[in-house]
Short mmCIF file of C-alpha atoms in Angstrom, two decimals:
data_model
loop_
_atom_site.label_atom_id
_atom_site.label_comp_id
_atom_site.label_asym_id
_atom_site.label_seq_id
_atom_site.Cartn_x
_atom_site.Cartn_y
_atom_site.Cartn_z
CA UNK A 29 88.17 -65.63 80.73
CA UNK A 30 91.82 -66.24 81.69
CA UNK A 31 94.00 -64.51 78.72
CA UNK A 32 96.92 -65.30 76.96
CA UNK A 33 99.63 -62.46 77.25
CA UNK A 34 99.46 -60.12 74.20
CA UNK A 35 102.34 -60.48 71.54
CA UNK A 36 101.97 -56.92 70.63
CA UNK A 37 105.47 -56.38 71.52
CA UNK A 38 108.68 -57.78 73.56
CA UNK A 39 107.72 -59.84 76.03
CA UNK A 40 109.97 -60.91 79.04
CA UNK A 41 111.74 -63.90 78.53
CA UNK A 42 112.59 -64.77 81.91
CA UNK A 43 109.34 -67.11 82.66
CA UNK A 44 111.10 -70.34 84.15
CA UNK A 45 107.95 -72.28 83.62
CA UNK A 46 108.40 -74.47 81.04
CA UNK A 47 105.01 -75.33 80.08
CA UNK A 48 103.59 -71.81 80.85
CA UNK A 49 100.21 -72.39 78.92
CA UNK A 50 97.11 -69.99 78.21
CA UNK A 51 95.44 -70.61 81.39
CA UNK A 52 98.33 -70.46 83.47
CA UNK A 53 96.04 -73.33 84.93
CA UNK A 54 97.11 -76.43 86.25
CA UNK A 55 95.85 -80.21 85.88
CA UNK A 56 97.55 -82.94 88.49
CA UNK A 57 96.92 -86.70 88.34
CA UNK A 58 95.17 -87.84 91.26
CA UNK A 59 96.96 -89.44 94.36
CA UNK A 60 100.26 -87.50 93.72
CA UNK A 61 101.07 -84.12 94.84
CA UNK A 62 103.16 -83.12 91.78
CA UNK A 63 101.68 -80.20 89.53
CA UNK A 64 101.40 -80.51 85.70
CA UNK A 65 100.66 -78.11 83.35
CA UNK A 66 98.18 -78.49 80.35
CA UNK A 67 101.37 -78.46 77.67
CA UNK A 68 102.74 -81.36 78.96
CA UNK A 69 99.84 -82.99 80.20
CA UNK A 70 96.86 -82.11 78.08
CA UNK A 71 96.54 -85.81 77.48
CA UNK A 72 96.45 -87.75 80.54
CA UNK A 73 96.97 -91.63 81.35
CA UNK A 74 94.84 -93.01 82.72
CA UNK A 75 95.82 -94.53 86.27
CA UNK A 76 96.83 -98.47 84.65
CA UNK A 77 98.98 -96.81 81.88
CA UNK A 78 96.65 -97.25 79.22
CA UNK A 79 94.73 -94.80 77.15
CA UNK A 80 93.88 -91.29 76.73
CA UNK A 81 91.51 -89.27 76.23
CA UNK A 82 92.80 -85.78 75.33
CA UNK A 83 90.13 -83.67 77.04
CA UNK A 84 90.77 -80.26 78.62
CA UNK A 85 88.97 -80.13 82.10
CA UNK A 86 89.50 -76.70 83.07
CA UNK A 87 88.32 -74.88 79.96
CA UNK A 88 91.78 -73.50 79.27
CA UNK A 89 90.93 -72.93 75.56
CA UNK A 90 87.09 -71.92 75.26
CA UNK A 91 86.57 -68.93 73.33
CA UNK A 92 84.92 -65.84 74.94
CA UNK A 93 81.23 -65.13 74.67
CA UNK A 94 81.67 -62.56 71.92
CA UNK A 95 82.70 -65.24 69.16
CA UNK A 96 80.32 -65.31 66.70
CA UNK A 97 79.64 -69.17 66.66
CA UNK A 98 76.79 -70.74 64.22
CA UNK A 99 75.39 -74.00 65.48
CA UNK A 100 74.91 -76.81 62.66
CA UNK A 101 71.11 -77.97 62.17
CA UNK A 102 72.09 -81.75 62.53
CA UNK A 103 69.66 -84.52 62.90
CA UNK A 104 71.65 -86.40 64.69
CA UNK A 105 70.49 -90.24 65.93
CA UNK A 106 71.24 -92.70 69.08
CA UNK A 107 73.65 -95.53 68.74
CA UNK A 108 70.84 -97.98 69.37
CA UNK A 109 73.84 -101.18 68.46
CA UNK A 110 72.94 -102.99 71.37
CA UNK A 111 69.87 -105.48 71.55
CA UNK A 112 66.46 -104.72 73.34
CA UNK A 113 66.69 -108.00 75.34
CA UNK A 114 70.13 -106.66 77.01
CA UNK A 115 69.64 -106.44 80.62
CA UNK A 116 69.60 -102.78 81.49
CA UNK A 117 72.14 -102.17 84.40
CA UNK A 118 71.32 -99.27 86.73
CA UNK A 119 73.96 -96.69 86.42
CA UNK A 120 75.87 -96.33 89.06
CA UNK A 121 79.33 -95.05 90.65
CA UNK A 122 82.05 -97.35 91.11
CA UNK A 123 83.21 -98.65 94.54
CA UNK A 124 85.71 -96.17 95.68
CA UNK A 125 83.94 -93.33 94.66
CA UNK A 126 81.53 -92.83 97.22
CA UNK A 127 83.16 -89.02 98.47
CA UNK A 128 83.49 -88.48 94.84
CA UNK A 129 81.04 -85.18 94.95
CA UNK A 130 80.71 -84.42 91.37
CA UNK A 131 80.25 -87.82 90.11
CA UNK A 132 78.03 -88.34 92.30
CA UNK A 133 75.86 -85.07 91.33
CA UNK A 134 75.97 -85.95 88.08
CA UNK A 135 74.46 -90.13 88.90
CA UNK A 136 72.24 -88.72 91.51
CA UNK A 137 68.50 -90.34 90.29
CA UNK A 138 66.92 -87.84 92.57
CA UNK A 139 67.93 -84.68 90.35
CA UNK A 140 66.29 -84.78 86.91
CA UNK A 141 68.38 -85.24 83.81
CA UNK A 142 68.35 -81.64 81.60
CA UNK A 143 68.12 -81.56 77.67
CA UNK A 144 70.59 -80.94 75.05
CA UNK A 145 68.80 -78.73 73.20
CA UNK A 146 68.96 -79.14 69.10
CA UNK A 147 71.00 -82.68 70.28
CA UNK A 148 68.17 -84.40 72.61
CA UNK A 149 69.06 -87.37 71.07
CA UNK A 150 72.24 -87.99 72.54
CA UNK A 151 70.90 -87.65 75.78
CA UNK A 152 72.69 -90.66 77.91
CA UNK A 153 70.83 -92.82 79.35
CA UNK A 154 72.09 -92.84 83.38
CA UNK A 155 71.56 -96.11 83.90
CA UNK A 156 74.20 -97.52 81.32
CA UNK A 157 76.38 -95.66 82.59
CA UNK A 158 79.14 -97.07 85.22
CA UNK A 159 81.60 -94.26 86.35
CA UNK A 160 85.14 -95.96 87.29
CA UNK A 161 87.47 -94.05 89.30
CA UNK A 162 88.54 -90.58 88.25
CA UNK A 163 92.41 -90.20 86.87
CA UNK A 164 93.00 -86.17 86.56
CA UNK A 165 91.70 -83.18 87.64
CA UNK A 166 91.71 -79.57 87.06
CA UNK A 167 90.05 -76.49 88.59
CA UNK A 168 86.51 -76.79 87.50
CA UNK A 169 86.46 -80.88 86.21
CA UNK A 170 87.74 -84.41 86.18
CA UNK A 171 88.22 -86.90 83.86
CA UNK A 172 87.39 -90.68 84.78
CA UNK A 173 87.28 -93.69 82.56
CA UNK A 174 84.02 -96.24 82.77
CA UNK A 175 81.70 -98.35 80.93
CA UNK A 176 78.61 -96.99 78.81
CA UNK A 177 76.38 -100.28 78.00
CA UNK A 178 79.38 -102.38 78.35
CA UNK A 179 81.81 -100.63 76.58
CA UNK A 180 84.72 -98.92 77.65
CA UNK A 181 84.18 -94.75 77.31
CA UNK A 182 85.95 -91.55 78.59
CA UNK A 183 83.65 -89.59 80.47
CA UNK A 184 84.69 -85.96 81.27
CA UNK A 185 82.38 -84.07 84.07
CA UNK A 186 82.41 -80.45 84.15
CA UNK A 187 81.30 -78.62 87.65
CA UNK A 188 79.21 -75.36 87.23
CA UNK A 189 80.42 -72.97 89.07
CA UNK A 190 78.36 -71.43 91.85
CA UNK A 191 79.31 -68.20 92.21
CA UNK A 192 80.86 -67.27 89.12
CA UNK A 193 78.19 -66.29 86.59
CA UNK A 194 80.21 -65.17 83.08
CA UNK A 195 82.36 -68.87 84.14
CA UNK A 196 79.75 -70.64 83.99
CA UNK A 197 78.43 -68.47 80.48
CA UNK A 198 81.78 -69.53 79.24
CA UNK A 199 81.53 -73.39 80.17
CA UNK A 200 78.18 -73.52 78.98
CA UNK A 201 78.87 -72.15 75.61
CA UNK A 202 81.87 -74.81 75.51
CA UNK A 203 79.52 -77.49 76.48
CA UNK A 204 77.49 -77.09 73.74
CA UNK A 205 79.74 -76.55 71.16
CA UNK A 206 81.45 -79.53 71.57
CA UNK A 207 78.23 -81.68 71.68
CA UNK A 208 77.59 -80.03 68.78
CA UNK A 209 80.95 -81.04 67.00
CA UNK A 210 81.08 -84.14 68.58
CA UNK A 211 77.46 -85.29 67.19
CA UNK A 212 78.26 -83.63 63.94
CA UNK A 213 81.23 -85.56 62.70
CA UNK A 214 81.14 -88.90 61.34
CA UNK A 215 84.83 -90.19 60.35
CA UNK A 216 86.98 -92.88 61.07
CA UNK A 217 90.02 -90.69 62.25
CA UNK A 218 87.64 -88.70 64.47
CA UNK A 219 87.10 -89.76 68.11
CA UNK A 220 83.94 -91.10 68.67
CA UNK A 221 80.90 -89.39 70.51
CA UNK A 222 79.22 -91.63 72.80
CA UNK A 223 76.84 -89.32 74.32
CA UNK A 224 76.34 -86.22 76.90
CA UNK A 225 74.42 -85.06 79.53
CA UNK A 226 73.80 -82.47 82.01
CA UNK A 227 72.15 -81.85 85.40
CA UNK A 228 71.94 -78.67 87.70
CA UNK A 229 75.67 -78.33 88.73
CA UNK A 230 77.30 -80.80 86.55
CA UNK A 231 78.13 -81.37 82.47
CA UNK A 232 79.08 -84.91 81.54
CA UNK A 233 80.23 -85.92 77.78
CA UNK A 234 81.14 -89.48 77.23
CA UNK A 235 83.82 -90.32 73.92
CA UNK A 236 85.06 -93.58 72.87
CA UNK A 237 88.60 -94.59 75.03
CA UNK A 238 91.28 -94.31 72.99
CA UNK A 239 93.40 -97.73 74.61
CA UNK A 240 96.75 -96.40 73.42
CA UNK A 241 96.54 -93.41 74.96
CA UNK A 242 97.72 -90.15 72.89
CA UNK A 243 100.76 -89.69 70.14
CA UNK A 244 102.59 -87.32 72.46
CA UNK A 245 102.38 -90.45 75.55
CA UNK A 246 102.98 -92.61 72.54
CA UNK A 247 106.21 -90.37 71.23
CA UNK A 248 107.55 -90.10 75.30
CA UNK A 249 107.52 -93.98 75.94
CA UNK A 250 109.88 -93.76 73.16
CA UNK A 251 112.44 -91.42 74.37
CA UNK A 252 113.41 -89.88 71.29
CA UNK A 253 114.27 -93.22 69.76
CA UNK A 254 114.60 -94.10 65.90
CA UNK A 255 110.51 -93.49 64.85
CA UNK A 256 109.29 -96.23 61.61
CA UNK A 257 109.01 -93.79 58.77
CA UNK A 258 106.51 -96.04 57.40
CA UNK A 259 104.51 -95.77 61.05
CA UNK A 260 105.28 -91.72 61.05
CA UNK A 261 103.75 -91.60 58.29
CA UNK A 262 100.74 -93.71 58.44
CA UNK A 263 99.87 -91.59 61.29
CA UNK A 264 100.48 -88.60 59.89
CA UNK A 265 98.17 -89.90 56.89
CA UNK A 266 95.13 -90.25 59.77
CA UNK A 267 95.69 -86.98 61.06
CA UNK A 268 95.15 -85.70 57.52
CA UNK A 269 92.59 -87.31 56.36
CA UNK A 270 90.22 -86.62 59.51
CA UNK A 271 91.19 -83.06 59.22
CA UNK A 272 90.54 -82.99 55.70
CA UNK A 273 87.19 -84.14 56.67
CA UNK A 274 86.70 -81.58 59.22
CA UNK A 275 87.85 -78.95 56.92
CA UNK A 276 85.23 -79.85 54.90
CA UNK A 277 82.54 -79.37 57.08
CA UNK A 278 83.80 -75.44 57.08
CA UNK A 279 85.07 -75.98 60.89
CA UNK A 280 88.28 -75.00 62.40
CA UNK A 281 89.77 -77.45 64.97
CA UNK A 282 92.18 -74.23 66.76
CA UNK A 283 94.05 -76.53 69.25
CA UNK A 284 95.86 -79.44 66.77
CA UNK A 285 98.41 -81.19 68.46
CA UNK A 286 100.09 -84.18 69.62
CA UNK A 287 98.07 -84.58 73.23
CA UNK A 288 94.99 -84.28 71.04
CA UNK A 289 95.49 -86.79 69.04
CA UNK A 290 94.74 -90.72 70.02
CA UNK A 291 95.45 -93.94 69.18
CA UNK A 292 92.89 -96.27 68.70
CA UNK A 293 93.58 -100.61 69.65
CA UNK A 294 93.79 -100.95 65.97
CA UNK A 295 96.87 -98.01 65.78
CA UNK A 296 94.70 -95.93 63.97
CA UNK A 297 95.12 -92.35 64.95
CA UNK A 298 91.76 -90.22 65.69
CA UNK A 299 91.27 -86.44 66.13
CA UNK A 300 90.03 -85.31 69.80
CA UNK A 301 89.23 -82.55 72.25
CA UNK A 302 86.77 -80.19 69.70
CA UNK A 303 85.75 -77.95 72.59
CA UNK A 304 87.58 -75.24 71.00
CA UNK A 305 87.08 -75.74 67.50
CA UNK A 306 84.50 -73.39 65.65
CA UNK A 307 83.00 -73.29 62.21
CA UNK A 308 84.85 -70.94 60.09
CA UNK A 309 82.86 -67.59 59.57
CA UNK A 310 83.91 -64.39 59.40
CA UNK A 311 86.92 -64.14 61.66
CA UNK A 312 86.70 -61.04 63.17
CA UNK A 313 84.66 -62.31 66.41
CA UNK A 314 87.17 -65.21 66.43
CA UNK A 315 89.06 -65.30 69.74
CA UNK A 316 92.93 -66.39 69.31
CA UNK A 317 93.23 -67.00 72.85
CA UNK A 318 92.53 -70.98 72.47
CA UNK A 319 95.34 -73.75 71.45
CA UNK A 320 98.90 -74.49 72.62
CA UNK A 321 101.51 -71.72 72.27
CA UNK A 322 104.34 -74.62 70.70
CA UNK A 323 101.71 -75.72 68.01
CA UNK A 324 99.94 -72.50 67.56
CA UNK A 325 100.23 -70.61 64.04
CA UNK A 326 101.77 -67.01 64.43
CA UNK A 327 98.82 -65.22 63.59
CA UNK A 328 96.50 -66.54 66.48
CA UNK A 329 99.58 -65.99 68.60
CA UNK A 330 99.35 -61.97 67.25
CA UNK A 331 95.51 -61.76 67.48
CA UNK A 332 95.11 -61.56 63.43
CA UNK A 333 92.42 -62.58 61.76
CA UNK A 334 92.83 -66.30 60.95
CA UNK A 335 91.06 -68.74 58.59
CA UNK A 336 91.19 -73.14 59.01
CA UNK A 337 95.07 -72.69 57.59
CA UNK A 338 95.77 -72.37 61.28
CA UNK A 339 95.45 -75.84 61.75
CA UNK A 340 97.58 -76.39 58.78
CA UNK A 341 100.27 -74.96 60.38
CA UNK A 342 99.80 -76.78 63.61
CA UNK A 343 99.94 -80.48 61.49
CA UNK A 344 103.16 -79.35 59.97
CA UNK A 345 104.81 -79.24 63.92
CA UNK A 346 102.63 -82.53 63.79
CA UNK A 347 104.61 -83.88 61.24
CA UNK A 348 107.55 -83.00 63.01
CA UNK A 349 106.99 -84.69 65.98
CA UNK A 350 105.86 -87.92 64.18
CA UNK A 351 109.29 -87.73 62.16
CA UNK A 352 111.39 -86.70 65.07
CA UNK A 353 109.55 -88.05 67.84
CA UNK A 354 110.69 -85.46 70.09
CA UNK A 355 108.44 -81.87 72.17
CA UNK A 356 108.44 -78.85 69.68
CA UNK A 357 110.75 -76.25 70.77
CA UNK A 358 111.96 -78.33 74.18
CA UNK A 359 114.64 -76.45 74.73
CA UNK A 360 112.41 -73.11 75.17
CA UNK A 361 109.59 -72.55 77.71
CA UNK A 362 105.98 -72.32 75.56
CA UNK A 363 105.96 -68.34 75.72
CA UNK A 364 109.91 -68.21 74.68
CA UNK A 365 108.68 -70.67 71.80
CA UNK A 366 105.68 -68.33 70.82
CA UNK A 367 107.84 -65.18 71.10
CA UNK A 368 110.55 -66.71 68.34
CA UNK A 369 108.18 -68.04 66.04
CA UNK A 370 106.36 -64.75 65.73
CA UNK A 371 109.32 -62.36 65.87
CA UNK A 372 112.00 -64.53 64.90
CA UNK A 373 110.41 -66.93 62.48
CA UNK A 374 111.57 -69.54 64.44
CA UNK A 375 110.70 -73.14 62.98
CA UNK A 376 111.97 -77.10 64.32
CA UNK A 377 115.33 -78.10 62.52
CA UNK A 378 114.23 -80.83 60.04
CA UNK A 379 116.50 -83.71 60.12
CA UNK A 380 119.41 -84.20 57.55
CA UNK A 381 118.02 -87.51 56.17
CA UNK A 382 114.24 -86.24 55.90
CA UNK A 383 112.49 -87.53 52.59
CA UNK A 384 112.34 -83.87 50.73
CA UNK A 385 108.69 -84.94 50.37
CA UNK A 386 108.40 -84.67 53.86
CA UNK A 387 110.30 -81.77 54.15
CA UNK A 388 108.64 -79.67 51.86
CA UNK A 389 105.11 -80.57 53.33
CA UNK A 390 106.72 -79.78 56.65
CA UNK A 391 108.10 -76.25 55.47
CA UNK A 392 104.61 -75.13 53.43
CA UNK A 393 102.67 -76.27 56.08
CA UNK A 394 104.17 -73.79 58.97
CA UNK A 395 105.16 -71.27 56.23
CA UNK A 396 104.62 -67.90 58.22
CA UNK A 397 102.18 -66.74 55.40
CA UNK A 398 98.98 -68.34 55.45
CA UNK A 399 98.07 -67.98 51.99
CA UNK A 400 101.33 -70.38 51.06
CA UNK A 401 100.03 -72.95 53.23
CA UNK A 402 98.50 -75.96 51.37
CA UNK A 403 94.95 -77.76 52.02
CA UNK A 404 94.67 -80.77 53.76
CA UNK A 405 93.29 -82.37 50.30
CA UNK A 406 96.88 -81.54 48.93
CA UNK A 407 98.59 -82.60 52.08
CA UNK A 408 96.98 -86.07 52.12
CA UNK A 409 97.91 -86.35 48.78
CA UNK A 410 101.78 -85.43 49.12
CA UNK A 411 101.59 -88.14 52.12
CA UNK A 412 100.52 -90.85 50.30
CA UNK A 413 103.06 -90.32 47.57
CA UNK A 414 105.28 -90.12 50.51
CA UNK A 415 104.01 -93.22 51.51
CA UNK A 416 104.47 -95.23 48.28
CA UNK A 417 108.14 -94.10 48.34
CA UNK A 418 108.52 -95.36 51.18
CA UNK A 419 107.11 -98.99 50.34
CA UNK A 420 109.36 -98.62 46.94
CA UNK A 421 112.54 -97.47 48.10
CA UNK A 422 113.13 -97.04 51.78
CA UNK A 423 111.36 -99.94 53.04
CA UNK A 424 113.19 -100.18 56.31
CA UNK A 425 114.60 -96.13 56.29
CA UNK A 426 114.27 -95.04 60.37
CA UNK A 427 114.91 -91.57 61.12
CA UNK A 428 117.80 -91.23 63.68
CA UNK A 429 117.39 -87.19 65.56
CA UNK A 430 120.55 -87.31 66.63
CA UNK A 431 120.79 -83.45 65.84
CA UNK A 432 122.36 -81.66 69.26
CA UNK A 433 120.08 -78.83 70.98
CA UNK A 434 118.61 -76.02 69.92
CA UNK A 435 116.00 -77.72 67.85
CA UNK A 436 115.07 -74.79 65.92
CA UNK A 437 115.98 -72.44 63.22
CA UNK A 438 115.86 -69.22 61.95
#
């Protein structure tokens, strides 16, 4: 597995990369020749402009073998919404993709179609499926957007490797677990599973397409313009509430952040990209080598044990962004950024004119001690009293970052 450097000590601060990540891996949209790294492009548009669907394709953030992972028993069931007399079309890949080798592995009717184990029932049926043209790529996948019985999906393929043996382990055990997340959770502000598949050399998982493409695309178009409170916080309200849900379910997300979070046609915001989340046992076989350095609590950052309050503290740099609009810690590289919030205590200023509700959920949330930081049942409640302030007496309030650089603070 490729590691994260150790913060058992002082690191060198001299890494020019700006968004240095934990793979060290890069992604790069296909048909340019320009390189982009999976903290600024973990979520990647698709090639119209539209949508997003937040999925890592290189397995940047799967946890090693020795994690001691329990699989839900989940009776899962088929999305059987469409009507028997619907003409069935033959699945098929898209003109254009004909020297496309690994979607056409994967829609190959010659090699057999392999089980999911526990989650059979998700199998996808080939023949629905019609692959359109692939948008991004990384070392061992690609993302493409396409149709699955007429309606518009994300479909990420994975590529086994051939000659790498614990790789492939590793992808494997990602596979799975995030079928098994993905068929496990039922909630409006969690993306949708579709369905999944695999075949010899290829893994295919298929999520609803998110047509507004991610918050952090979302929070870009806007070049750090005034955010709507009132939209800021409706947001944030979604990411809390299908966290809260997770949470409940005993599972840890681990990688919580803007490029993982999508917005829906109807501006609802949904939770993505589980293929790093785990259930929450004992931590001690819990790798910390998963997430995003500029969202990632300090204790995964300092390979401590860590419990679900790790993605508390990523939703309070959430928060931040939705308020501010702006990259956590943009005027540090990611491994500058991890270095200061673990030795420095290091935290995003929080603007002047910030409703102290706000600001307080903002400042328990990425509190340094995890014990101090609250529940997502209490945050979801401090946001909707947040909200109704906001209807009552700061109806048309606009936050205005105007604050000069460094964004952070002791």
């Amino acid at each position: 597995m490729l590691e994260a450097p150790k913060f058992t000590g002082i690191i060198g601060l001299n890494n020019h990369h700006d968004n240095f990540d934990l793979s060290q891996g890069f992604y790069h949209k296909l048909g340019e020749g320009s390189n982009m790294s999976i903290d600024s492009f973990g979520s990647l548009p698709m090639t119209d402009g539209g949508g997003s669907v937040a999925m890592s394709v290189d397995n940047s953030s799967v946890g090693s073998n020795g994690s001691h992972t329990l699989f839900l028993k989940h009776q899962g069931r088929v999305n059987n919404s469409y009507s028997i007399a619907q003409s069935v079309n033959r699945g098929r890949v898209a003109h254009g993709l004909s020297d496309d080798a690994l979607a056409q592995a994967l829609m190959d009717p010659r090699v057999q179609t392999e089980g999911l184990d526990n989650f059979d029932e998700w199998t996808l049926d080939l023949r629905r499926l019609n692959m359109g043209p692939a948008f991004a790529q990384g070392a061992f996948g690609k993302l493409y957007r396409g149709t699955y019985n007429g309606e518009d999906v994300a479909i990420k393929l994975l590529e086994r490797p051939e000659n790498d043996l614990e790789r492939a382990q590793l992808m494997e055990q990602q596979f799975q677990q995030e079928v098994m997340m993905l068929a496990t959770l039922r909630h409006p502000n969690i993306v949708r599973f579709i369905g999944a598949c695999r075949k010899p050399m290829v893994w295919c998982i298929v999520t609803e397409y998110a047509k507004g493409g991610s918050v952090r695309q979302f929070l870009i178009k806007r070049q750090n313009r005034a955010v709507p409170l009132k939209l800021a916080v409706k947001q944030a309200l979604d990411v809390a509430r299908g966290m809260e849900y997770v949470h409940g379910l005993s599972l840890i997300h681990r990688d919580l952040k803007s490029d993982n979070l999508l917005i829906s046609a109807d501006r609802s915001i949904k939770v993505a990209d589980f293929g790093v989340a785990r259930i929450e046992v004992q931590t001690e076989g819990m790798t910390p080598e998963t997430g995003t350095y500029r969202w990632m609590a300090p204790e995964m950052i300092q390979h401590r044990p860590y419990t679900q309050k790790v993605d508390v503290y990523s939703f309070g740099i959430v928060l931040w962004e939705l308020i501010t609009g702006m990259l956590p810690f943009q005027n540090m590289t990611a491994v500058q950024a991890a270095f200061a919030v673990v030795n420095k205590g290091v935290r995003p200023i929080i603007p002047n004119d910030c409703l102290p509700v706000l600001c307080e959920i903002m400042t328990r949330c990425w509190d340094g001690n995890p014990n101090i930081r609250p529940h997502f049942t209490e945050v979801v409640r401090m946001l909707e009293i947040a909200e109704t302030e906001i209807m009552t007496t700061v109806r048309k309030a606009r936050f205005r970052c105007c604050i000069g650089q460094p964004m952070t603070m002791d």
